[in-house]
Backbone as ProteinMPNN parsed JSONL, in Angstrom:
{"seq_chain_A": "XXXXXXXXXXXXXXXXXXXXXXXXXXXXXXXXXXXXXXXXXXXXXXXXXXXXXXXXXXXXXXXXXXXXXXXXXXXXXXXXXXXXXXXXXXXXXXXXXXXXXXXXXXXXXXXX", "coords_chain_A": {"N_chain_A": [[154.827, 127.866, -22.265], [153.818, 126.971, -19.265], [151.299, 125.747, -16.92], [152.018, 124.968, -14.43], [152.101, 124.958, -10.982], [150.297, 127.21, -10.758], [148.195, 129.153, -8.934], [145.649, 130.22, -8.968], [142.309, 129.786, -9.99], [141.212, 130.437, -12.26], [142.52, 131.336, -15.517], [143.016, 133.967, -17.729], [143.592, 134.133, -20.957], [145.34, 135.231, -24.302], [145.518, 136.189, -27.662], [145.227, 134.192, -29.547], [143.031, 134.456, -31.176], [140.63, 133.2, -31.031], [137.86, 132.305, -29.438], [137.502, 130.49, -26.29], [136.987, 127.928, -23.845], [139.022, 125.896, -21.814], [139.782, 123.141, -19.806], [142.246, 122.131, -17.538], [142.665, 120.012, -15.302], [141.738, 121.217, -12.301], [142.044, 123.772, -13.146], [140.756, 126.463, -15.031], [140.842, 127.735, -18.1], [140.532, 130.561, -19.984], [139.845, 132.351, -23.202], [139.298, 135.262, -24.73], [138.771, 135.789, -27.458], [138.676, 137.921, -30.367], [138.472, 141.172, -31.221], [138.981, 142.549, -33.548], [140.159, 140.845, -35.423], [139.01, 138.06, -35.744], [139.133, 134.482, -35.524], [136.621, 132.713, -36.592], [133.309, 131.738, -37.221], [131.757, 133.948, -38.177], [132.243, 137.39, -39.181], [132.861, 139.967, -36.762], [132.817, 141.235, -33.466], [134.43, 139.511, -31.032], [134.346, 138.81, -27.66], [134.946, 138.939, -24.003], [132.93, 138.701, -21.152], [133.395, 139.434, -17.791], [132.505, 138.56, -14.481], [132.968, 138.588, -11.346], [133.473, 135.19, -10.333], [132.01, 134.345, -12.49], [131.738, 134.108, -16.067], [131.133, 135.159, -19.455], [131.054, 134.286, -22.81], [131.035, 136.629, -25.38], [129.474, 138.191, -28.422], [129.442, 140.638, -30.76], [127.991, 142.013, -33.43], [128.945, 144.094, -36.183], [129.174, 146.789, -38.624], [130.748, 145.427, -41.199], [131.335, 145.96, -43.865], [131.791, 148.796, -43.659], [133.692, 149.107, -41.688], [135.717, 147.647, -43.094], [136.141, 149.424, -45.351], [137.027, 151.746, -44.074], [139.485, 150.874, -43.015], [140.781, 150.158, -45.249], [141.199, 152.671, -46.358], [143.325, 153.693, -45.127], [146.846, 154.658, -44.607], [148.302, 152.518, -44.102], [150.446, 149.983, -45.578], [149.613, 147.229, -46.284], [146.699, 147.595, -46.154], [144.598, 147.109, -47.895], [144.504, 144.444, -48.396], [144.485, 143.414, -45.883], [141.935, 144.309, -45.093], [140.224, 142.899, -46.886], [141.041, 139.976, -46.354], [140.772, 139.852, -43.535], [138.713, 141.081, -42.438], [136.401, 141.46, -44.143], [136.147, 138.844, -45.072], [136.774, 136.184, -42.971], [139.09, 133.823, -41.578], [137.888, 130.688, -40.513], [137.84, 129.058, -37.274], [138.607, 126.429, -37.606], [139.843, 126.541, -40.114], [142.055, 128.325, -39.519], [143.357, 126.803, -37.614], [144.257, 124.641, -38.95], [145.957, 125.806, -40.837], [147.962, 127.028, -39.124], [148.919, 124.637, -37.924], [150.029, 123.389, -40.152], [152.227, 125.066, -40.567], [153.652, 124.634, -38.329], [154.367, 122.012, -38.612], [155.967, 122.174, -40.713], [158.196, 123.605, -39.674], [159.06, 122.081, -37.691], [161.695, 120.348, -36.34], [163.362, 117.701, -37.88], [164.591, 115.565, -36.267], [164.762, 114.555, -32.819]], "CA_chain_A": [[154.413, 128.446, -21.008], [153.124, 126.11, -18.492], [150.587, 126.379, -15.785], [152.462, 124.199, -13.135], [152.204, 125.985, -9.656], [149.316, 128.211, -10.737], [147.426, 128.986, -7.727], [144.307, 130.934, -9.449], [141.337, 128.718, -10.475], [141.0, 130.782, -13.663], [143.579, 132.11, -16.068], [142.746, 134.488, -18.945], [144.743, 134.287, -21.966], [144.769, 135.757, -25.577], [146.494, 136.185, -28.939], [144.978, 133.169, -30.382], [142.049, 134.916, -31.953], [139.625, 132.164, -30.952], [137.14, 132.384, -28.109], [137.43, 129.18, -25.915], [137.242, 127.634, -22.443], [139.7, 124.757, -21.538], [140.053, 122.715, -18.491], [143.429, 121.537, -17.043], [142.606, 119.636, -13.935], [140.856, 122.156, -11.678], [142.179, 125.064, -13.701], [139.867, 126.897, -16.135], [141.627, 128.709, -19.119], [139.607, 131.262, -20.953], [140.407, 133.125, -24.142], [138.224, 136.137, -24.98], [138.63, 136.052, -28.778], [139.271, 139.042, -31.067], [137.44, 142.192, -31.667], [139.217, 143.133, -34.946], [140.667, 139.828, -36.368], [138.699, 136.701, -35.227], [139.001, 133.135, -36.445], [135.344, 132.445, -36.219], [132.319, 131.51, -38.214], [131.318, 135.127, -38.904], [132.88, 138.572, -38.827], [132.377, 140.555, -35.679], [133.651, 141.322, -32.245], [134.249, 138.32, -29.972], [134.775, 139.255, -26.39], [134.523, 138.034, -22.865], [132.39, 139.457, -19.973], [133.805, 138.689, -16.521], [131.816, 139.024, -13.331], [133.352, 137.635, -10.304], [133.798, 133.959, -10.818], [131.175, 133.94, -13.868], [132.087, 134.722, -17.387], [130.288, 134.654, -20.54], [131.742, 134.717, -24.173], [130.139, 137.556, -26.038], [129.728, 138.442, -29.841], [128.782, 141.93, -31.059], [128.15, 142.155, -34.839], [129.124, 145.477, -36.41], [129.169, 147.082, -40.038], [131.919, 144.994, -41.583], [131.864, 146.642, -44.801], [132.105, 150.134, -43.283], [135.018, 148.87, -41.09], [136.703, 147.382, -44.223], [136.388, 150.526, -46.226], [137.903, 152.512, -43.277], [140.876, 150.241, -42.744], [141.411, 150.238, -46.672], [141.497, 154.031, -46.753], [144.513, 154.292, -44.472], [148.134, 154.52, -45.206], [148.904, 151.06, -43.808], [150.831, 149.432, -46.691], [148.806, 146.052, -46.648], [145.435, 147.792, -45.692], [143.518, 146.679, -48.623], [144.796, 143.03, -48.273], [143.913, 143.09, -44.532], [140.585, 144.427, -45.038], [139.661, 141.691, -47.567], [141.314, 138.827, -45.706], [140.602, 139.806, -42.112], [137.437, 141.953, -42.098], [135.203, 141.161, -44.945], [136.012, 137.278, -44.845], [137.638, 135.902, -41.891], [139.186, 132.483, -41.521], [137.102, 129.928, -39.369], [138.851, 128.484, -36.392], [139.328, 125.172, -38.22], [140.887, 126.872, -41.139], [143.241, 128.783, -38.888], [144.216, 125.731, -37.008], [144.82, 123.832, -40.128], [147.067, 126.598, -41.389], [149.003, 126.967, -38.21], [149.478, 123.281, -37.707], [150.887, 123.138, -41.307], [153.536, 125.837, -40.309], [154.352, 124.025, -37.172], [154.989, 120.851, -39.103], [157.005, 122.523, -41.633], [159.206, 124.184, -38.828], [159.462, 121.065, -36.734], [162.983, 119.702, -36.57], [163.246, 116.252, -38.302], [164.872, 114.616, -35.22], [164.572, 115.292, -31.57]], "C_chain_A": [[153.545, 127.231, -20.39], [152.232, 126.623, -17.358], [150.942, 125.674, -14.315], [152.739, 125.198, -12.079], [151.233, 127.037, -9.796], [148.446, 127.967, -9.643], [145.907, 129.33, -8.055], [143.603, 129.751, -9.979], [141.063, 129.0, -11.97], [142.179, 131.594, -14.302], [142.96, 132.583, -17.409], [143.941, 134.692, -19.884], [144.329, 135.001, -23.251], [145.821, 135.546, -26.635], [146.241, 135.004, -29.718], [143.81, 133.492, -31.222], [140.727, 134.094, -31.968], [139.082, 132.192, -29.478], [137.145, 130.676, -27.553], [137.505, 129.167, -24.405], [137.733, 126.18, -22.494], [139.781, 124.514, -20.163], [141.435, 121.943, -18.355], [143.44, 121.193, -15.58], [141.436, 120.613, -13.47], [140.894, 123.637, -12.389], [141.36, 125.242, -15.011], [140.817, 127.972, -16.992], [140.591, 129.333, -20.156], [140.348, 132.216, -21.942], [139.122, 133.934, -24.672], [137.89, 136.109, -26.514], [139.304, 137.108, -29.353], [138.265, 139.922, -31.434], [137.595, 142.633, -33.215], [139.786, 142.074, -35.994], [140.368, 138.537, -35.866], [138.93, 135.657, -36.124], [137.857, 132.601, -35.847], [134.41, 132.105, -37.312], [131.776, 132.847, -38.918], [132.168, 136.33, -38.262], [132.192, 139.346, -37.737], [133.306, 140.704, -34.634], [133.34, 140.384, -31.264], [135.003, 138.859, -28.694], [134.509, 138.378, -25.163], [134.029, 139.044, -21.593], [132.829, 138.788, -18.786], [133.05, 139.431, -15.409], [132.083, 138.25, -12.206], [133.918, 136.229, -10.839], [132.994, 133.499, -12.176], [131.949, 134.785, -14.857], [131.067, 134.381, -18.52], [130.844, 135.264, -21.862], [130.739, 135.559, -24.834], [130.428, 137.77, -27.52], [128.714, 139.546, -30.196], [129.071, 141.962, -32.645], [128.378, 143.694, -35.125], [129.251, 145.521, -38.011], [130.51, 146.536, -40.625], [132.328, 145.607, -42.775], [132.299, 148.247, -44.635], [133.563, 149.981, -42.501], [136.128, 148.595, -42.204], [137.171, 148.593, -45.06], [137.222, 151.436, -45.308], [139.398, 152.076, -43.279], [141.62, 150.403, -44.265], [141.88, 151.706, -46.97], [142.681, 154.664, -45.958], [145.876, 154.076, -45.24], [148.974, 153.201, -45.034], [149.21, 150.313, -45.239], [150.009, 148.021, -47.081], [147.277, 146.378, -46.256], [144.303, 147.347, -46.634], [143.425, 145.212, -48.465], [144.111, 142.605, -46.945], [142.409, 143.212, -44.552], [139.801, 143.31, -45.744], [139.843, 140.498, -46.995], [140.995, 138.67, -44.139], [139.376, 140.391, -41.554], [136.281, 141.472, -42.836], [135.155, 139.641, -44.987], [137.187, 137.071, -43.823], [137.803, 134.365, -41.989], [138.478, 131.859, -40.427], [138.275, 129.476, -38.372], [139.335, 127.291, -36.865], [140.315, 125.518, -39.169], [142.214, 127.397, -40.556], [144.012, 127.857, -38.174], [144.858, 124.872, -37.982], [146.046, 124.534, -40.684], [148.187, 126.747, -40.426], [149.782, 125.759, -37.855], [150.456, 122.993, -38.904], [152.197, 123.856, -41.198], [154.337, 125.086, -39.317], [154.974, 122.805, -37.702], [156.179, 121.153, -39.984], [158.264, 123.046, -40.862], [159.806, 123.235, -37.897], [160.774, 120.454, -37.05], [162.66, 118.164, -36.859], [163.679, 115.143, -37.415], [164.931, 115.369, -33.944], [165.929, 115.059, -30.866]], "O_chain_A": [[152.684, 126.645, -21.047], [152.374, 127.755, -16.895], [150.269, 125.819, -13.295], [153.501, 126.149, -12.252], [151.282, 127.885, -8.905], [147.986, 126.858, -9.372], [145.011, 128.751, -7.441], [144.242, 128.783, -10.388], [140.764, 128.128, -12.786], [142.751, 132.456, -13.636], [142.437, 131.76, -18.161], [144.994, 135.275, -19.625], [143.162, 135.37, -23.384], [146.819, 134.841, -26.487], [147.055, 134.759, -30.608], [143.596, 132.655, -32.099], [139.856, 134.293, -32.814], [139.816, 132.108, -28.494], [136.834, 129.758, -28.313], [137.955, 130.107, -23.749], [137.076, 125.315, -23.073], [139.846, 125.434, -19.348], [141.644, 121.073, -19.2], [144.047, 121.857, -14.74], [140.399, 120.778, -14.113], [140.013, 124.486, -12.252], [141.283, 124.385, -15.891], [141.411, 128.909, -16.458], [139.96, 128.681, -20.988], [141.356, 132.817, -21.571], [138.079, 133.361, -24.989], [136.739, 136.406, -26.836], [140.453, 137.34, -28.979], [137.226, 139.499, -31.942], [136.671, 142.975, -33.953], [139.88, 142.333, -37.193], [141.311, 137.82, -35.53], [138.94, 135.828, -37.343], [137.923, 132.066, -34.74], [134.877, 132.234, -38.444], [131.401, 132.826, -40.091], [132.667, 136.304, -37.137], [130.962, 139.394, -37.767], [134.482, 140.372, -34.782], [132.252, 140.34, -30.688], [136.155, 139.287, -28.756], [133.955, 137.282, -25.244], [134.699, 139.992, -21.182], [132.66, 137.57, -18.72], [132.953, 140.657, -15.369], [131.436, 137.213, -12.058], [134.77, 136.211, -11.728], [133.285, 132.487, -12.813], [132.595, 135.808, -14.632], [130.294, 133.426, -18.453], [131.06, 136.466, -22.016], [129.572, 135.166, -24.83], [131.577, 137.551, -27.904], [127.498, 139.476, -30.017], [130.222, 141.939, -33.081], [127.984, 144.501, -34.283], [129.407, 144.481, -38.651], [131.457, 147.311, -40.499], [133.525, 145.854, -42.917], [133.058, 148.805, -45.427], [134.478, 150.76, -42.769], [137.211, 149.178, -42.235], [138.341, 148.761, -45.407], [138.21, 151.925, -45.856], [140.337, 152.837, -43.513], [142.803, 150.713, -44.404], [142.825, 151.925, -47.728], [143.0, 155.849, -46.051], [145.977, 153.441, -46.29], [150.006, 152.891, -45.63], [148.263, 150.069, -45.986], [149.816, 147.814, -48.279], [146.578, 145.39, -46.03], [143.16, 147.224, -46.195], [142.301, 144.713, -48.398], [143.329, 141.657, -46.87], [141.694, 142.326, -44.084], [138.798, 142.838, -45.209], [138.855, 139.764, -47.028], [140.963, 137.576, -43.575], [139.036, 140.233, -40.382], [135.264, 141.103, -42.249], [134.026, 139.153, -44.932], [138.275, 137.647, -43.846], [136.879, 133.66, -42.395], [138.438, 132.481, -39.365], [139.467, 129.543, -38.675], [140.501, 127.015, -36.585], [141.435, 125.007, -39.183], [143.306, 127.019, -40.982], [145.229, 128.013, -38.072], [145.985, 124.422, -37.772], [147.06, 123.896, -40.965], [149.335, 126.608, -40.848], [150.976, 125.756, -37.554], [151.539, 122.441, -38.71], [153.21, 123.345, -41.676], [155.55, 124.924, -39.448], [156.095, 122.516, -37.284], [157.211, 120.482, -39.98], [159.356, 122.914, -41.415], [160.886, 123.46, -37.352], [160.878, 120.017, -38.196], [161.853, 117.51, -36.199], [163.318, 113.982, -37.612], [165.112, 116.586, -33.904], [166.139, 115.547, -29.755]]}, "name": "protein", "num_of_chains": 1, "seq": "XXXXXXXXXXXXXXXXXXXXXXXXXXXXXXXXXXXXXXXXXXXXXXXXXXXXXXXXXXXXXXXXXXXXXXXXXXXXXXXXXXXXXXXXXXXXXXXXXXXXXXXXXXXXXXXX"}
């Protein structure tokens, strides 16, 4: 996906699980983060507050153990693993980036 021809000054994107602001020329690119599966330094809800042209990345802590127990008690086949690996302990943004880059290198064609 490219941003060529984008007329807006700000683009909100998602699905990376990491809060960020990036600049591409005059374009501001924001990612809210993730409420339920963040890649961050500590478990919790990472989100974005928008007010006109202003924004603020926010963090809200919650009872991680209660959330993990509730998830683990569901019928979801990988509930226990998800609760352990994505709620009780979360990957840092750096760990997630290293993991995803390793996958990309593995799947990259050897010749172009």
